[in-house]
mmCIF file of C-alpha atoms in Angstrom:
data_model
loop_
_atom_site.group_PDB
_atom_site.id
_atom_site.type_symbol
_atom_site.label_atom_id
_atom_site.label_comp_id
_atom_site.label_asym_id
_atom_site.label_seq_id
_atom_site.Cartn_x
_atom_site.Cartn_y
_atom_site.Cartn_z
ATOM 1 C CA UNK F 993 160.494 245.472 123.862
ATOM 2 C CA UNK F 994 159.175 242.763 121.290
ATOM 3 C CA UNK F 995 155.649 241.986 121.055
ATOM 4 C CA UNK F 996 156.356 237.990 121.499
ATOM 5 C CA UNK F 997 154.029 235.711 122.899
ATOM 6 C CA UNK F 998 153.708 235.885 126.881
ATOM 7 C CA UNK F 999 154.914 234.787 128.995
ATOM 8 C CA UNK F 1000 158.200 235.018 127.007
ATOM 9 C CA UNK F 1001 157.511 238.406 126.056
ATOM 10 C CA UNK F 1002 156.648 239.147 130.162
ATOM 11 C CA UNK F 1003 160.335 237.692 130.823
ATOM 12 C CA UNK F 1004 162.255 239.595 128.352
ATOM 13 C CA UNK F 1005 160.779 242.798 128.772
ATOM 14 C CA UNK F 1006 162.157 242.557 132.672
ATOM 15 C CA UNK F 1007 165.170 241.266 131.646
ATOM 16 C CA UNK F 1008 166.500 239.723 128.271
ATOM 17 C CA UNK F 1009 169.433 238.330 129.417
ATOM 18 C CA UNK F 1010 169.280 234.247 128.743
ATOM 19 C CA UNK F 1011 171.380 232.330 131.281
ATOM 20 C CA UNK F 1012 173.137 229.231 129.249
ATOM 21 C CA UNK F 1013 174.250 226.401 131.624
ATOM 22 C CA UNK F 1014 175.999 224.159 129.440
ATOM 23 C CA UNK F 1015 177.336 221.538 131.695
ATOM 24 C CA UNK F 1016 175.460 221.826 134.728
ATOM 25 C CA UNK F 1017 174.542 218.617 136.950
ATOM 26 C CA UNK F 1018 171.321 218.353 138.394
ATOM 27 C CA UNK F 1019 172.372 218.459 141.757
ATOM 28 C CA UNK F 1020 173.465 221.851 141.163
ATOM 29 C CA UNK F 1021 171.161 223.412 139.025
ATOM 30 C CA UNK F 1022 168.683 224.521 141.496
ATOM 31 C CA UNK F 1023 171.316 226.431 143.727
ATOM 32 C CA UNK F 1024 172.638 228.003 140.577
ATOM 33 C CA UNK F 1025 169.151 228.881 139.269
ATOM 34 C CA UNK F 1026 168.332 230.302 142.528
ATOM 35 C CA UNK F 1027 171.328 232.808 142.114
ATOM 36 C CA UNK F 1028 170.311 233.885 138.966
ATOM 37 C CA UNK F 1029 166.726 234.269 139.913
ATOM 38 C CA UNK F 1030 168.070 236.589 142.832
ATOM 39 C CA UNK F 1031 170.443 238.372 140.459
ATOM 40 C CA UNK F 1032 167.275 239.047 138.569
ATOM 41 C CA UNK F 1033 167.255 236.441 135.590
ATOM 42 C CA UNK F 1034 164.001 235.488 134.142
ATOM 43 C CA UNK F 1035 164.965 233.064 131.573
ATOM 44 C CA UNK F 1036 167.461 229.956 131.899
ATOM 45 C CA UNK F 1037 168.406 227.406 129.067
ATOM 46 C CA UNK F 1038 170.026 223.706 130.081
ATOM 47 C CA UNK F 1039 171.589 222.674 126.873
ATOM 48 C CA UNK F 1040 170.946 218.631 125.970
ATOM 49 C CA UNK F 1041 174.466 218.058 125.666
ATOM 50 C CA UNK F 1042 174.634 218.698 129.429
ATOM 51 C CA UNK F 1043 174.654 215.599 131.692
ATOM 52 C CA UNK F 1044 170.866 214.723 132.798
ATOM 53 C CA UNK F 1045 169.654 217.909 131.299
ATOM 54 C CA UNK F 1046 166.053 216.813 131.465
ATOM 55 C CA UNK F 1047 166.324 216.211 135.252
ATOM 56 C CA UNK F 1048 167.829 219.300 135.659
ATOM 57 C CA UNK F 1049 165.252 221.090 133.657
ATOM 58 C CA UNK F 1050 162.826 219.380 135.974
ATOM 59 C CA UNK F 1051 164.578 220.642 138.796
ATOM 60 C CA UNK F 1052 164.784 224.214 137.853
ATOM 61 C CA UNK F 1053 161.130 224.613 137.341
ATOM 62 C CA UNK F 1054 160.365 223.059 140.567
ATOM 63 C CA UNK F 1055 162.764 225.327 142.528
ATOM 64 C CA UNK F 1056 162.007 228.555 140.572
ATOM 65 C CA UNK F 1057 159.078 231.056 140.392
ATOM 66 C CA UNK F 1058 156.729 230.710 137.373
ATOM 67 C CA UNK F 1059 157.868 234.118 135.995
ATOM 68 C CA UNK F 1060 161.054 232.609 135.501
ATOM 69 C CA UNK F 1061 161.257 230.556 131.965
ATOM 70 C CA UNK F 1062 163.043 227.402 131.610
ATOM 71 C CA UNK F 1063 164.355 225.957 128.038
ATOM 72 C CA UNK F 1064 166.325 223.687 126.652
ATOM 73 C CA UNK F 1065 169.059 224.773 124.295
ATOM 74 C CA UNK F 1066 171.303 222.652 121.813
ATOM 75 C CA UNK F 1067 167.942 220.888 120.479
ATOM 76 C CA UNK F 1068 168.795 218.876 117.158
ATOM 77 C CA UNK F 1069 165.706 216.409 117.112
ATOM 78 C CA UNK F 1070 162.130 217.236 116.503
ATOM 79 C CA UNK F 1071 161.039 214.458 119.163
ATOM 80 C CA UNK F 1072 163.198 216.355 121.913
ATOM 81 C CA UNK F 1073 160.523 218.569 122.298
ATOM 82 C CA UNK F 1074 157.661 216.415 123.708
ATOM 83 C CA UNK F 1075 160.242 215.418 126.543
ATOM 84 C CA UNK F 1076 161.350 219.180 127.073
ATOM 85 C CA UNK F 1077 158.014 219.908 127.594
ATOM 86 C CA UNK F 1078 157.383 216.984 129.802
ATOM 87 C CA UNK F 1079 160.231 218.074 131.895
ATOM 88 C CA UNK F 1080 158.763 221.366 132.289
ATOM 89 C CA UNK F 1081 160.549 223.023 129.905
ATOM 90 C CA UNK F 1082 159.092 226.373 127.973
ATOM 91 C CA UNK F 1083 161.502 227.088 125.355
ATOM 92 C CA UNK F 1084 163.005 225.035 122.731
ATOM 93 C CA UNK F 1085 166.627 226.785 121.434
ATOM 94 C CA UNK F 1086 168.471 225.652 118.923
ATOM 95 C CA UNK F 1087 172.262 226.441 117.291
ATOM 96 C CA UNK F 1088 170.582 226.146 113.257
ATOM 97 C CA UNK F 1089 167.398 226.850 112.063
ATOM 98 C CA UNK F 1090 165.444 223.643 111.042
ATOM 99 C CA UNK F 1091 161.970 223.984 110.484
ATOM 100 C CA UNK F 1092 160.860 220.645 111.417
ATOM 101 C CA UNK F 1093 162.305 221.253 115.336
ATOM 102 C CA UNK F 1094 160.765 224.828 114.925
ATOM 103 C CA UNK F 1095 157.749 223.082 114.343
ATOM 104 C CA UNK F 1096 157.912 220.358 116.598
ATOM 105 C CA UNK F 1097 158.501 223.095 119.363
ATOM 106 C CA UNK F 1098 155.353 224.788 118.495
ATOM 107 C CA UNK F 1099 153.424 221.661 118.552
ATOM 108 C CA UNK F 1100 154.678 220.720 121.924
ATOM 109 C CA UNK F 1101 153.230 224.407 123.419
ATOM 110 C CA UNK F 1102 156.443 225.691 123.463
ATOM 111 C CA UNK F 1103 158.605 229.000 122.460
ATOM 112 C CA UNK F 1104 161.199 228.429 119.562
ATOM 113 C CA UNK F 1105 164.356 230.159 119.143
ATOM 114 C CA UNK F 1106 166.149 228.978 116.333
ATOM 115 C CA UNK F 1107 169.862 229.988 115.169
ATOM 116 C CA UNK F 1108 170.316 231.950 112.275
ATOM 117 C CA UNK F 1109 173.596 233.700 110.526
ATOM 118 C CA UNK F 1110 171.748 235.291 107.395
ATOM 119 C CA UNK F 1111 168.540 237.287 106.792
ATOM 120 C CA UNK F 1112 167.668 234.449 104.437
ATOM 121 C CA UNK F 1113 167.404 231.850 107.643
ATOM 122 C CA UNK F 1114 165.821 234.479 109.334
ATOM 123 C CA UNK F 1115 163.308 234.345 107.287
ATOM 124 C CA UNK F 1116 162.876 231.032 106.849
ATOM 125 C CA UNK F 1117 162.659 230.413 110.496
ATOM 126 C CA UNK F 1118 159.889 233.066 111.011
ATOM 127 C CA UNK F 1119 158.082 231.193 108.476
ATOM 128 C CA UNK F 1120 157.993 228.280 110.367
ATOM 129 C CA UNK F 1121 157.051 229.862 113.546
ATOM 130 C CA UNK F 1122 159.946 231.225 115.467
ATOM 131 C CA UNK F 1123 159.572 233.155 118.410
ATOM 132 C CA UNK F 1124 162.855 234.546 118.900
ATOM 133 C CA UNK F 1125 165.770 234.805 116.664
ATOM 134 C CA UNK F 1126 168.805 233.500 118.027
ATOM 135 C CA UNK F 1127 171.696 235.513 116.146
ATOM 136 C CA UNK F 1128 174.661 233.191 116.431
ATOM 137 C CA UNK F 1129 177.383 232.922 116.274
ATOM 138 C CA UNK F 1130 177.361 236.879 117.646
ATOM 139 C CA UNK F 1131 181.222 237.114 117.294
ATOM 140 C CA UNK F 1132 181.121 236.834 113.845
ATOM 141 C CA UNK F 1133 177.654 238.581 113.138
ATOM 142 C CA UNK F 1134 178.575 241.624 115.611
ATOM 143 C CA UNK F 1135 176.894 244.803 116.163
ATOM 144 C CA UNK F 1136 177.430 246.006 112.531
ATOM 145 C CA UNK F 1137 175.234 243.158 111.185
ATOM 146 C CA UNK F 1138 172.898 243.546 113.897
ATOM 147 C CA UNK F 1139 172.226 246.757 112.937
ATOM 148 C CA UNK F 1140 171.781 246.059 109.053
ATOM 149 C CA UNK F 1141 169.272 243.081 110.188
ATOM 150 C CA UNK F 1142 167.149 245.663 111.934
ATOM 151 C CA UNK F 1143 166.582 247.664 108.818
ATOM 152 C CA UNK F 1144 164.607 244.511 107.233
ATOM 153 C CA UNK F 1145 163.339 242.665 110.241
ATOM 154 C CA UNK F 1146 160.648 243.945 112.200
ATOM 155 C CA UNK F 1147 160.900 245.723 115.136
ATOM 156 C CA UNK F 1148 158.640 243.400 117.089
ATOM 157 C CA UNK F 1149 160.365 240.360 116.375
ATOM 158 C CA UNK F 1150 163.182 239.741 118.896
ATOM 159 C CA UNK F 1151 166.710 239.183 117.558
ATOM 160 C CA UNK F 1152 169.176 238.166 120.395
ATOM 161 C CA UNK F 1153 172.850 237.519 120.198
ATOM 162 C CA UNK F 1154 174.505 234.247 121.451
ATOM 163 C CA UNK F 1155 178.359 233.840 121.866
ATOM 164 C CA UNK F 1156 181.102 235.962 123.059
ATOM 165 C CA UNK F 1157 179.000 238.471 124.803
ATOM 166 C CA UNK F 1158 180.556 239.997 128.188
ATOM 167 C CA UNK F 1159 179.097 242.782 130.032
ATOM 168 C CA UNK F 1160 181.306 245.495 128.430
ATOM 169 C CA UNK F 1161 179.595 244.535 124.893
ATOM 170 C CA UNK F 1162 175.722 244.707 125.722
ATOM 171 C CA UNK F 1163 175.754 248.419 125.247
ATOM 172 C CA UNK F 1164 176.889 248.736 121.657
ATOM 173 C CA UNK F 1165 174.807 245.665 120.583
ATOM 174 C CA UNK F 1166 171.698 247.366 122.412
ATOM 175 C CA UNK F 1167 172.636 250.416 120.433
ATOM 176 C CA UNK F 1168 172.541 248.507 117.281
ATOM 177 C CA UNK F 1169 169.040 246.848 118.526
ATOM 178 C CA UNK F 1170 169.276 243.561 120.379
ATOM 179 C CA UNK F 1171 166.346 242.620 122.061
ATOM 180 C CA UNK F 1172 168.299 240.302 124.493
ATOM 181 C CA UNK F 1173 171.323 238.127 124.713
ATOM 182 C CA UNK F 1174 172.327 234.455 125.228
ATOM 183 C CA UNK F 1175 175.209 234.318 128.200
ATOM 184 C CA UNK F 1176 177.373 231.160 128.036
ATOM 185 C CA UNK F 1177 180.878 230.783 129.361
ATOM 186 C CA UNK F 1178 180.775 234.421 130.772
ATOM 187 C CA UNK F 1179 178.186 233.827 132.980
ATOM 188 C CA UNK F 1180 178.668 229.971 134.076
ATOM 189 C CA UNK F 1181 181.373 227.474 133.538
ATOM 190 C CA UNK F 1182 181.182 223.706 134.726
ATOM 191 C CA UNK F 1183 182.476 223.525 138.332
ATOM 192 C CA UNK F 1184 181.153 226.934 139.019
ATOM 193 C CA UNK F 1185 179.511 227.318 142.629
ATOM 194 C CA UNK F 1186 176.315 229.426 143.242
ATOM 195 C CA UNK F 1187 177.966 232.298 144.558
ATOM 196 C CA UNK F 1188 180.332 232.831 141.727
ATOM 197 C CA UNK F 1189 177.886 232.470 139.399
ATOM 198 C CA UNK F 1190 175.516 235.214 141.399
ATOM 199 C CA UNK F 1191 178.637 237.417 141.035
ATOM 200 C CA UNK F 1192 178.845 237.211 137.266
ATOM 201 C CA UNK F 1193 175.016 237.589 136.443
ATOM 202 C CA UNK F 1194 174.927 240.803 138.961
ATOM 203 C CA UNK F 1195 177.488 242.496 136.524
ATOM 204 C CA UNK F 1196 175.384 241.226 133.474
ATOM 205 C CA UNK F 1197 172.170 242.490 135.036
ATOM 206 C CA UNK F 1198 173.789 246.081 135.848
ATOM 207 C CA UNK F 1199 174.792 246.108 132.440
ATOM 208 C CA UNK F 1200 171.839 245.138 131.073
ATOM 209 C CA UNK F 1201 170.130 248.151 133.192
ATOM 210 C CA UNK F 1202 172.367 250.679 132.122
ATOM 211 C CA UNK F 1203 171.760 249.741 128.108
ATOM 212 C CA UNK F 1204 168.077 249.544 128.692
ATOM 213 C CA UNK F 1205 167.007 251.739 131.596
ATOM 214 C CA UNK F 1206 162.907 251.855 130.949
ATOM 215 C CA UNK F 1207 163.118 247.932 131.541
ATOM 216 C CA UNK F 1208 162.208 246.918 135.226
ATOM 217 C CA UNK F 1209 162.499 243.636 136.914
ATOM 218 C CA UNK F 1210 159.753 241.443 137.373
ATOM 219 C CA UNK F 1211 158.802 240.183 140.747
#
């Protein structure tokens, strides 16, 4: 697995599935987070366009073991990074590759995962300090593009497709060189209870284990 900075490297090595809980409420976060953790997830993201996202991040951080990394998604403003860190967040995830947001995340001691759609954007993000490259939207890029990127982007740089990923599609992206996956509505939609999220999470983790048999759950 990629040699990104610990503890992100440790989390991705055990399970490179990233839960995107867009729309979750603070009162739901703990139960859903515990369901995801129990299924094997070790990275959870709360997009900032969710209700009271910093409170949800704080609740998740307090409820889950430290080997589970909590992050914020849809981060558009560099000034948000300090608040994310204050709430207990450890990762900044972006839909774009704004170098100012990347640098602000790193200055706040956070890992940065910008969204990129071309090799030019990918290398610009790496130059700004990105830890993980979010290939977004994965529906448009696809495994063939991912395979082409892997020919020019170093193997130790994590490439994480996000958008339209289902358990059935993990194997083809894995064969093309994916390091992990961001999972949105196929895993969680607002209003889902913890039991339903857990069922979907287990299906994703099973697909991950099949595609990456050398990885092991982190305890």
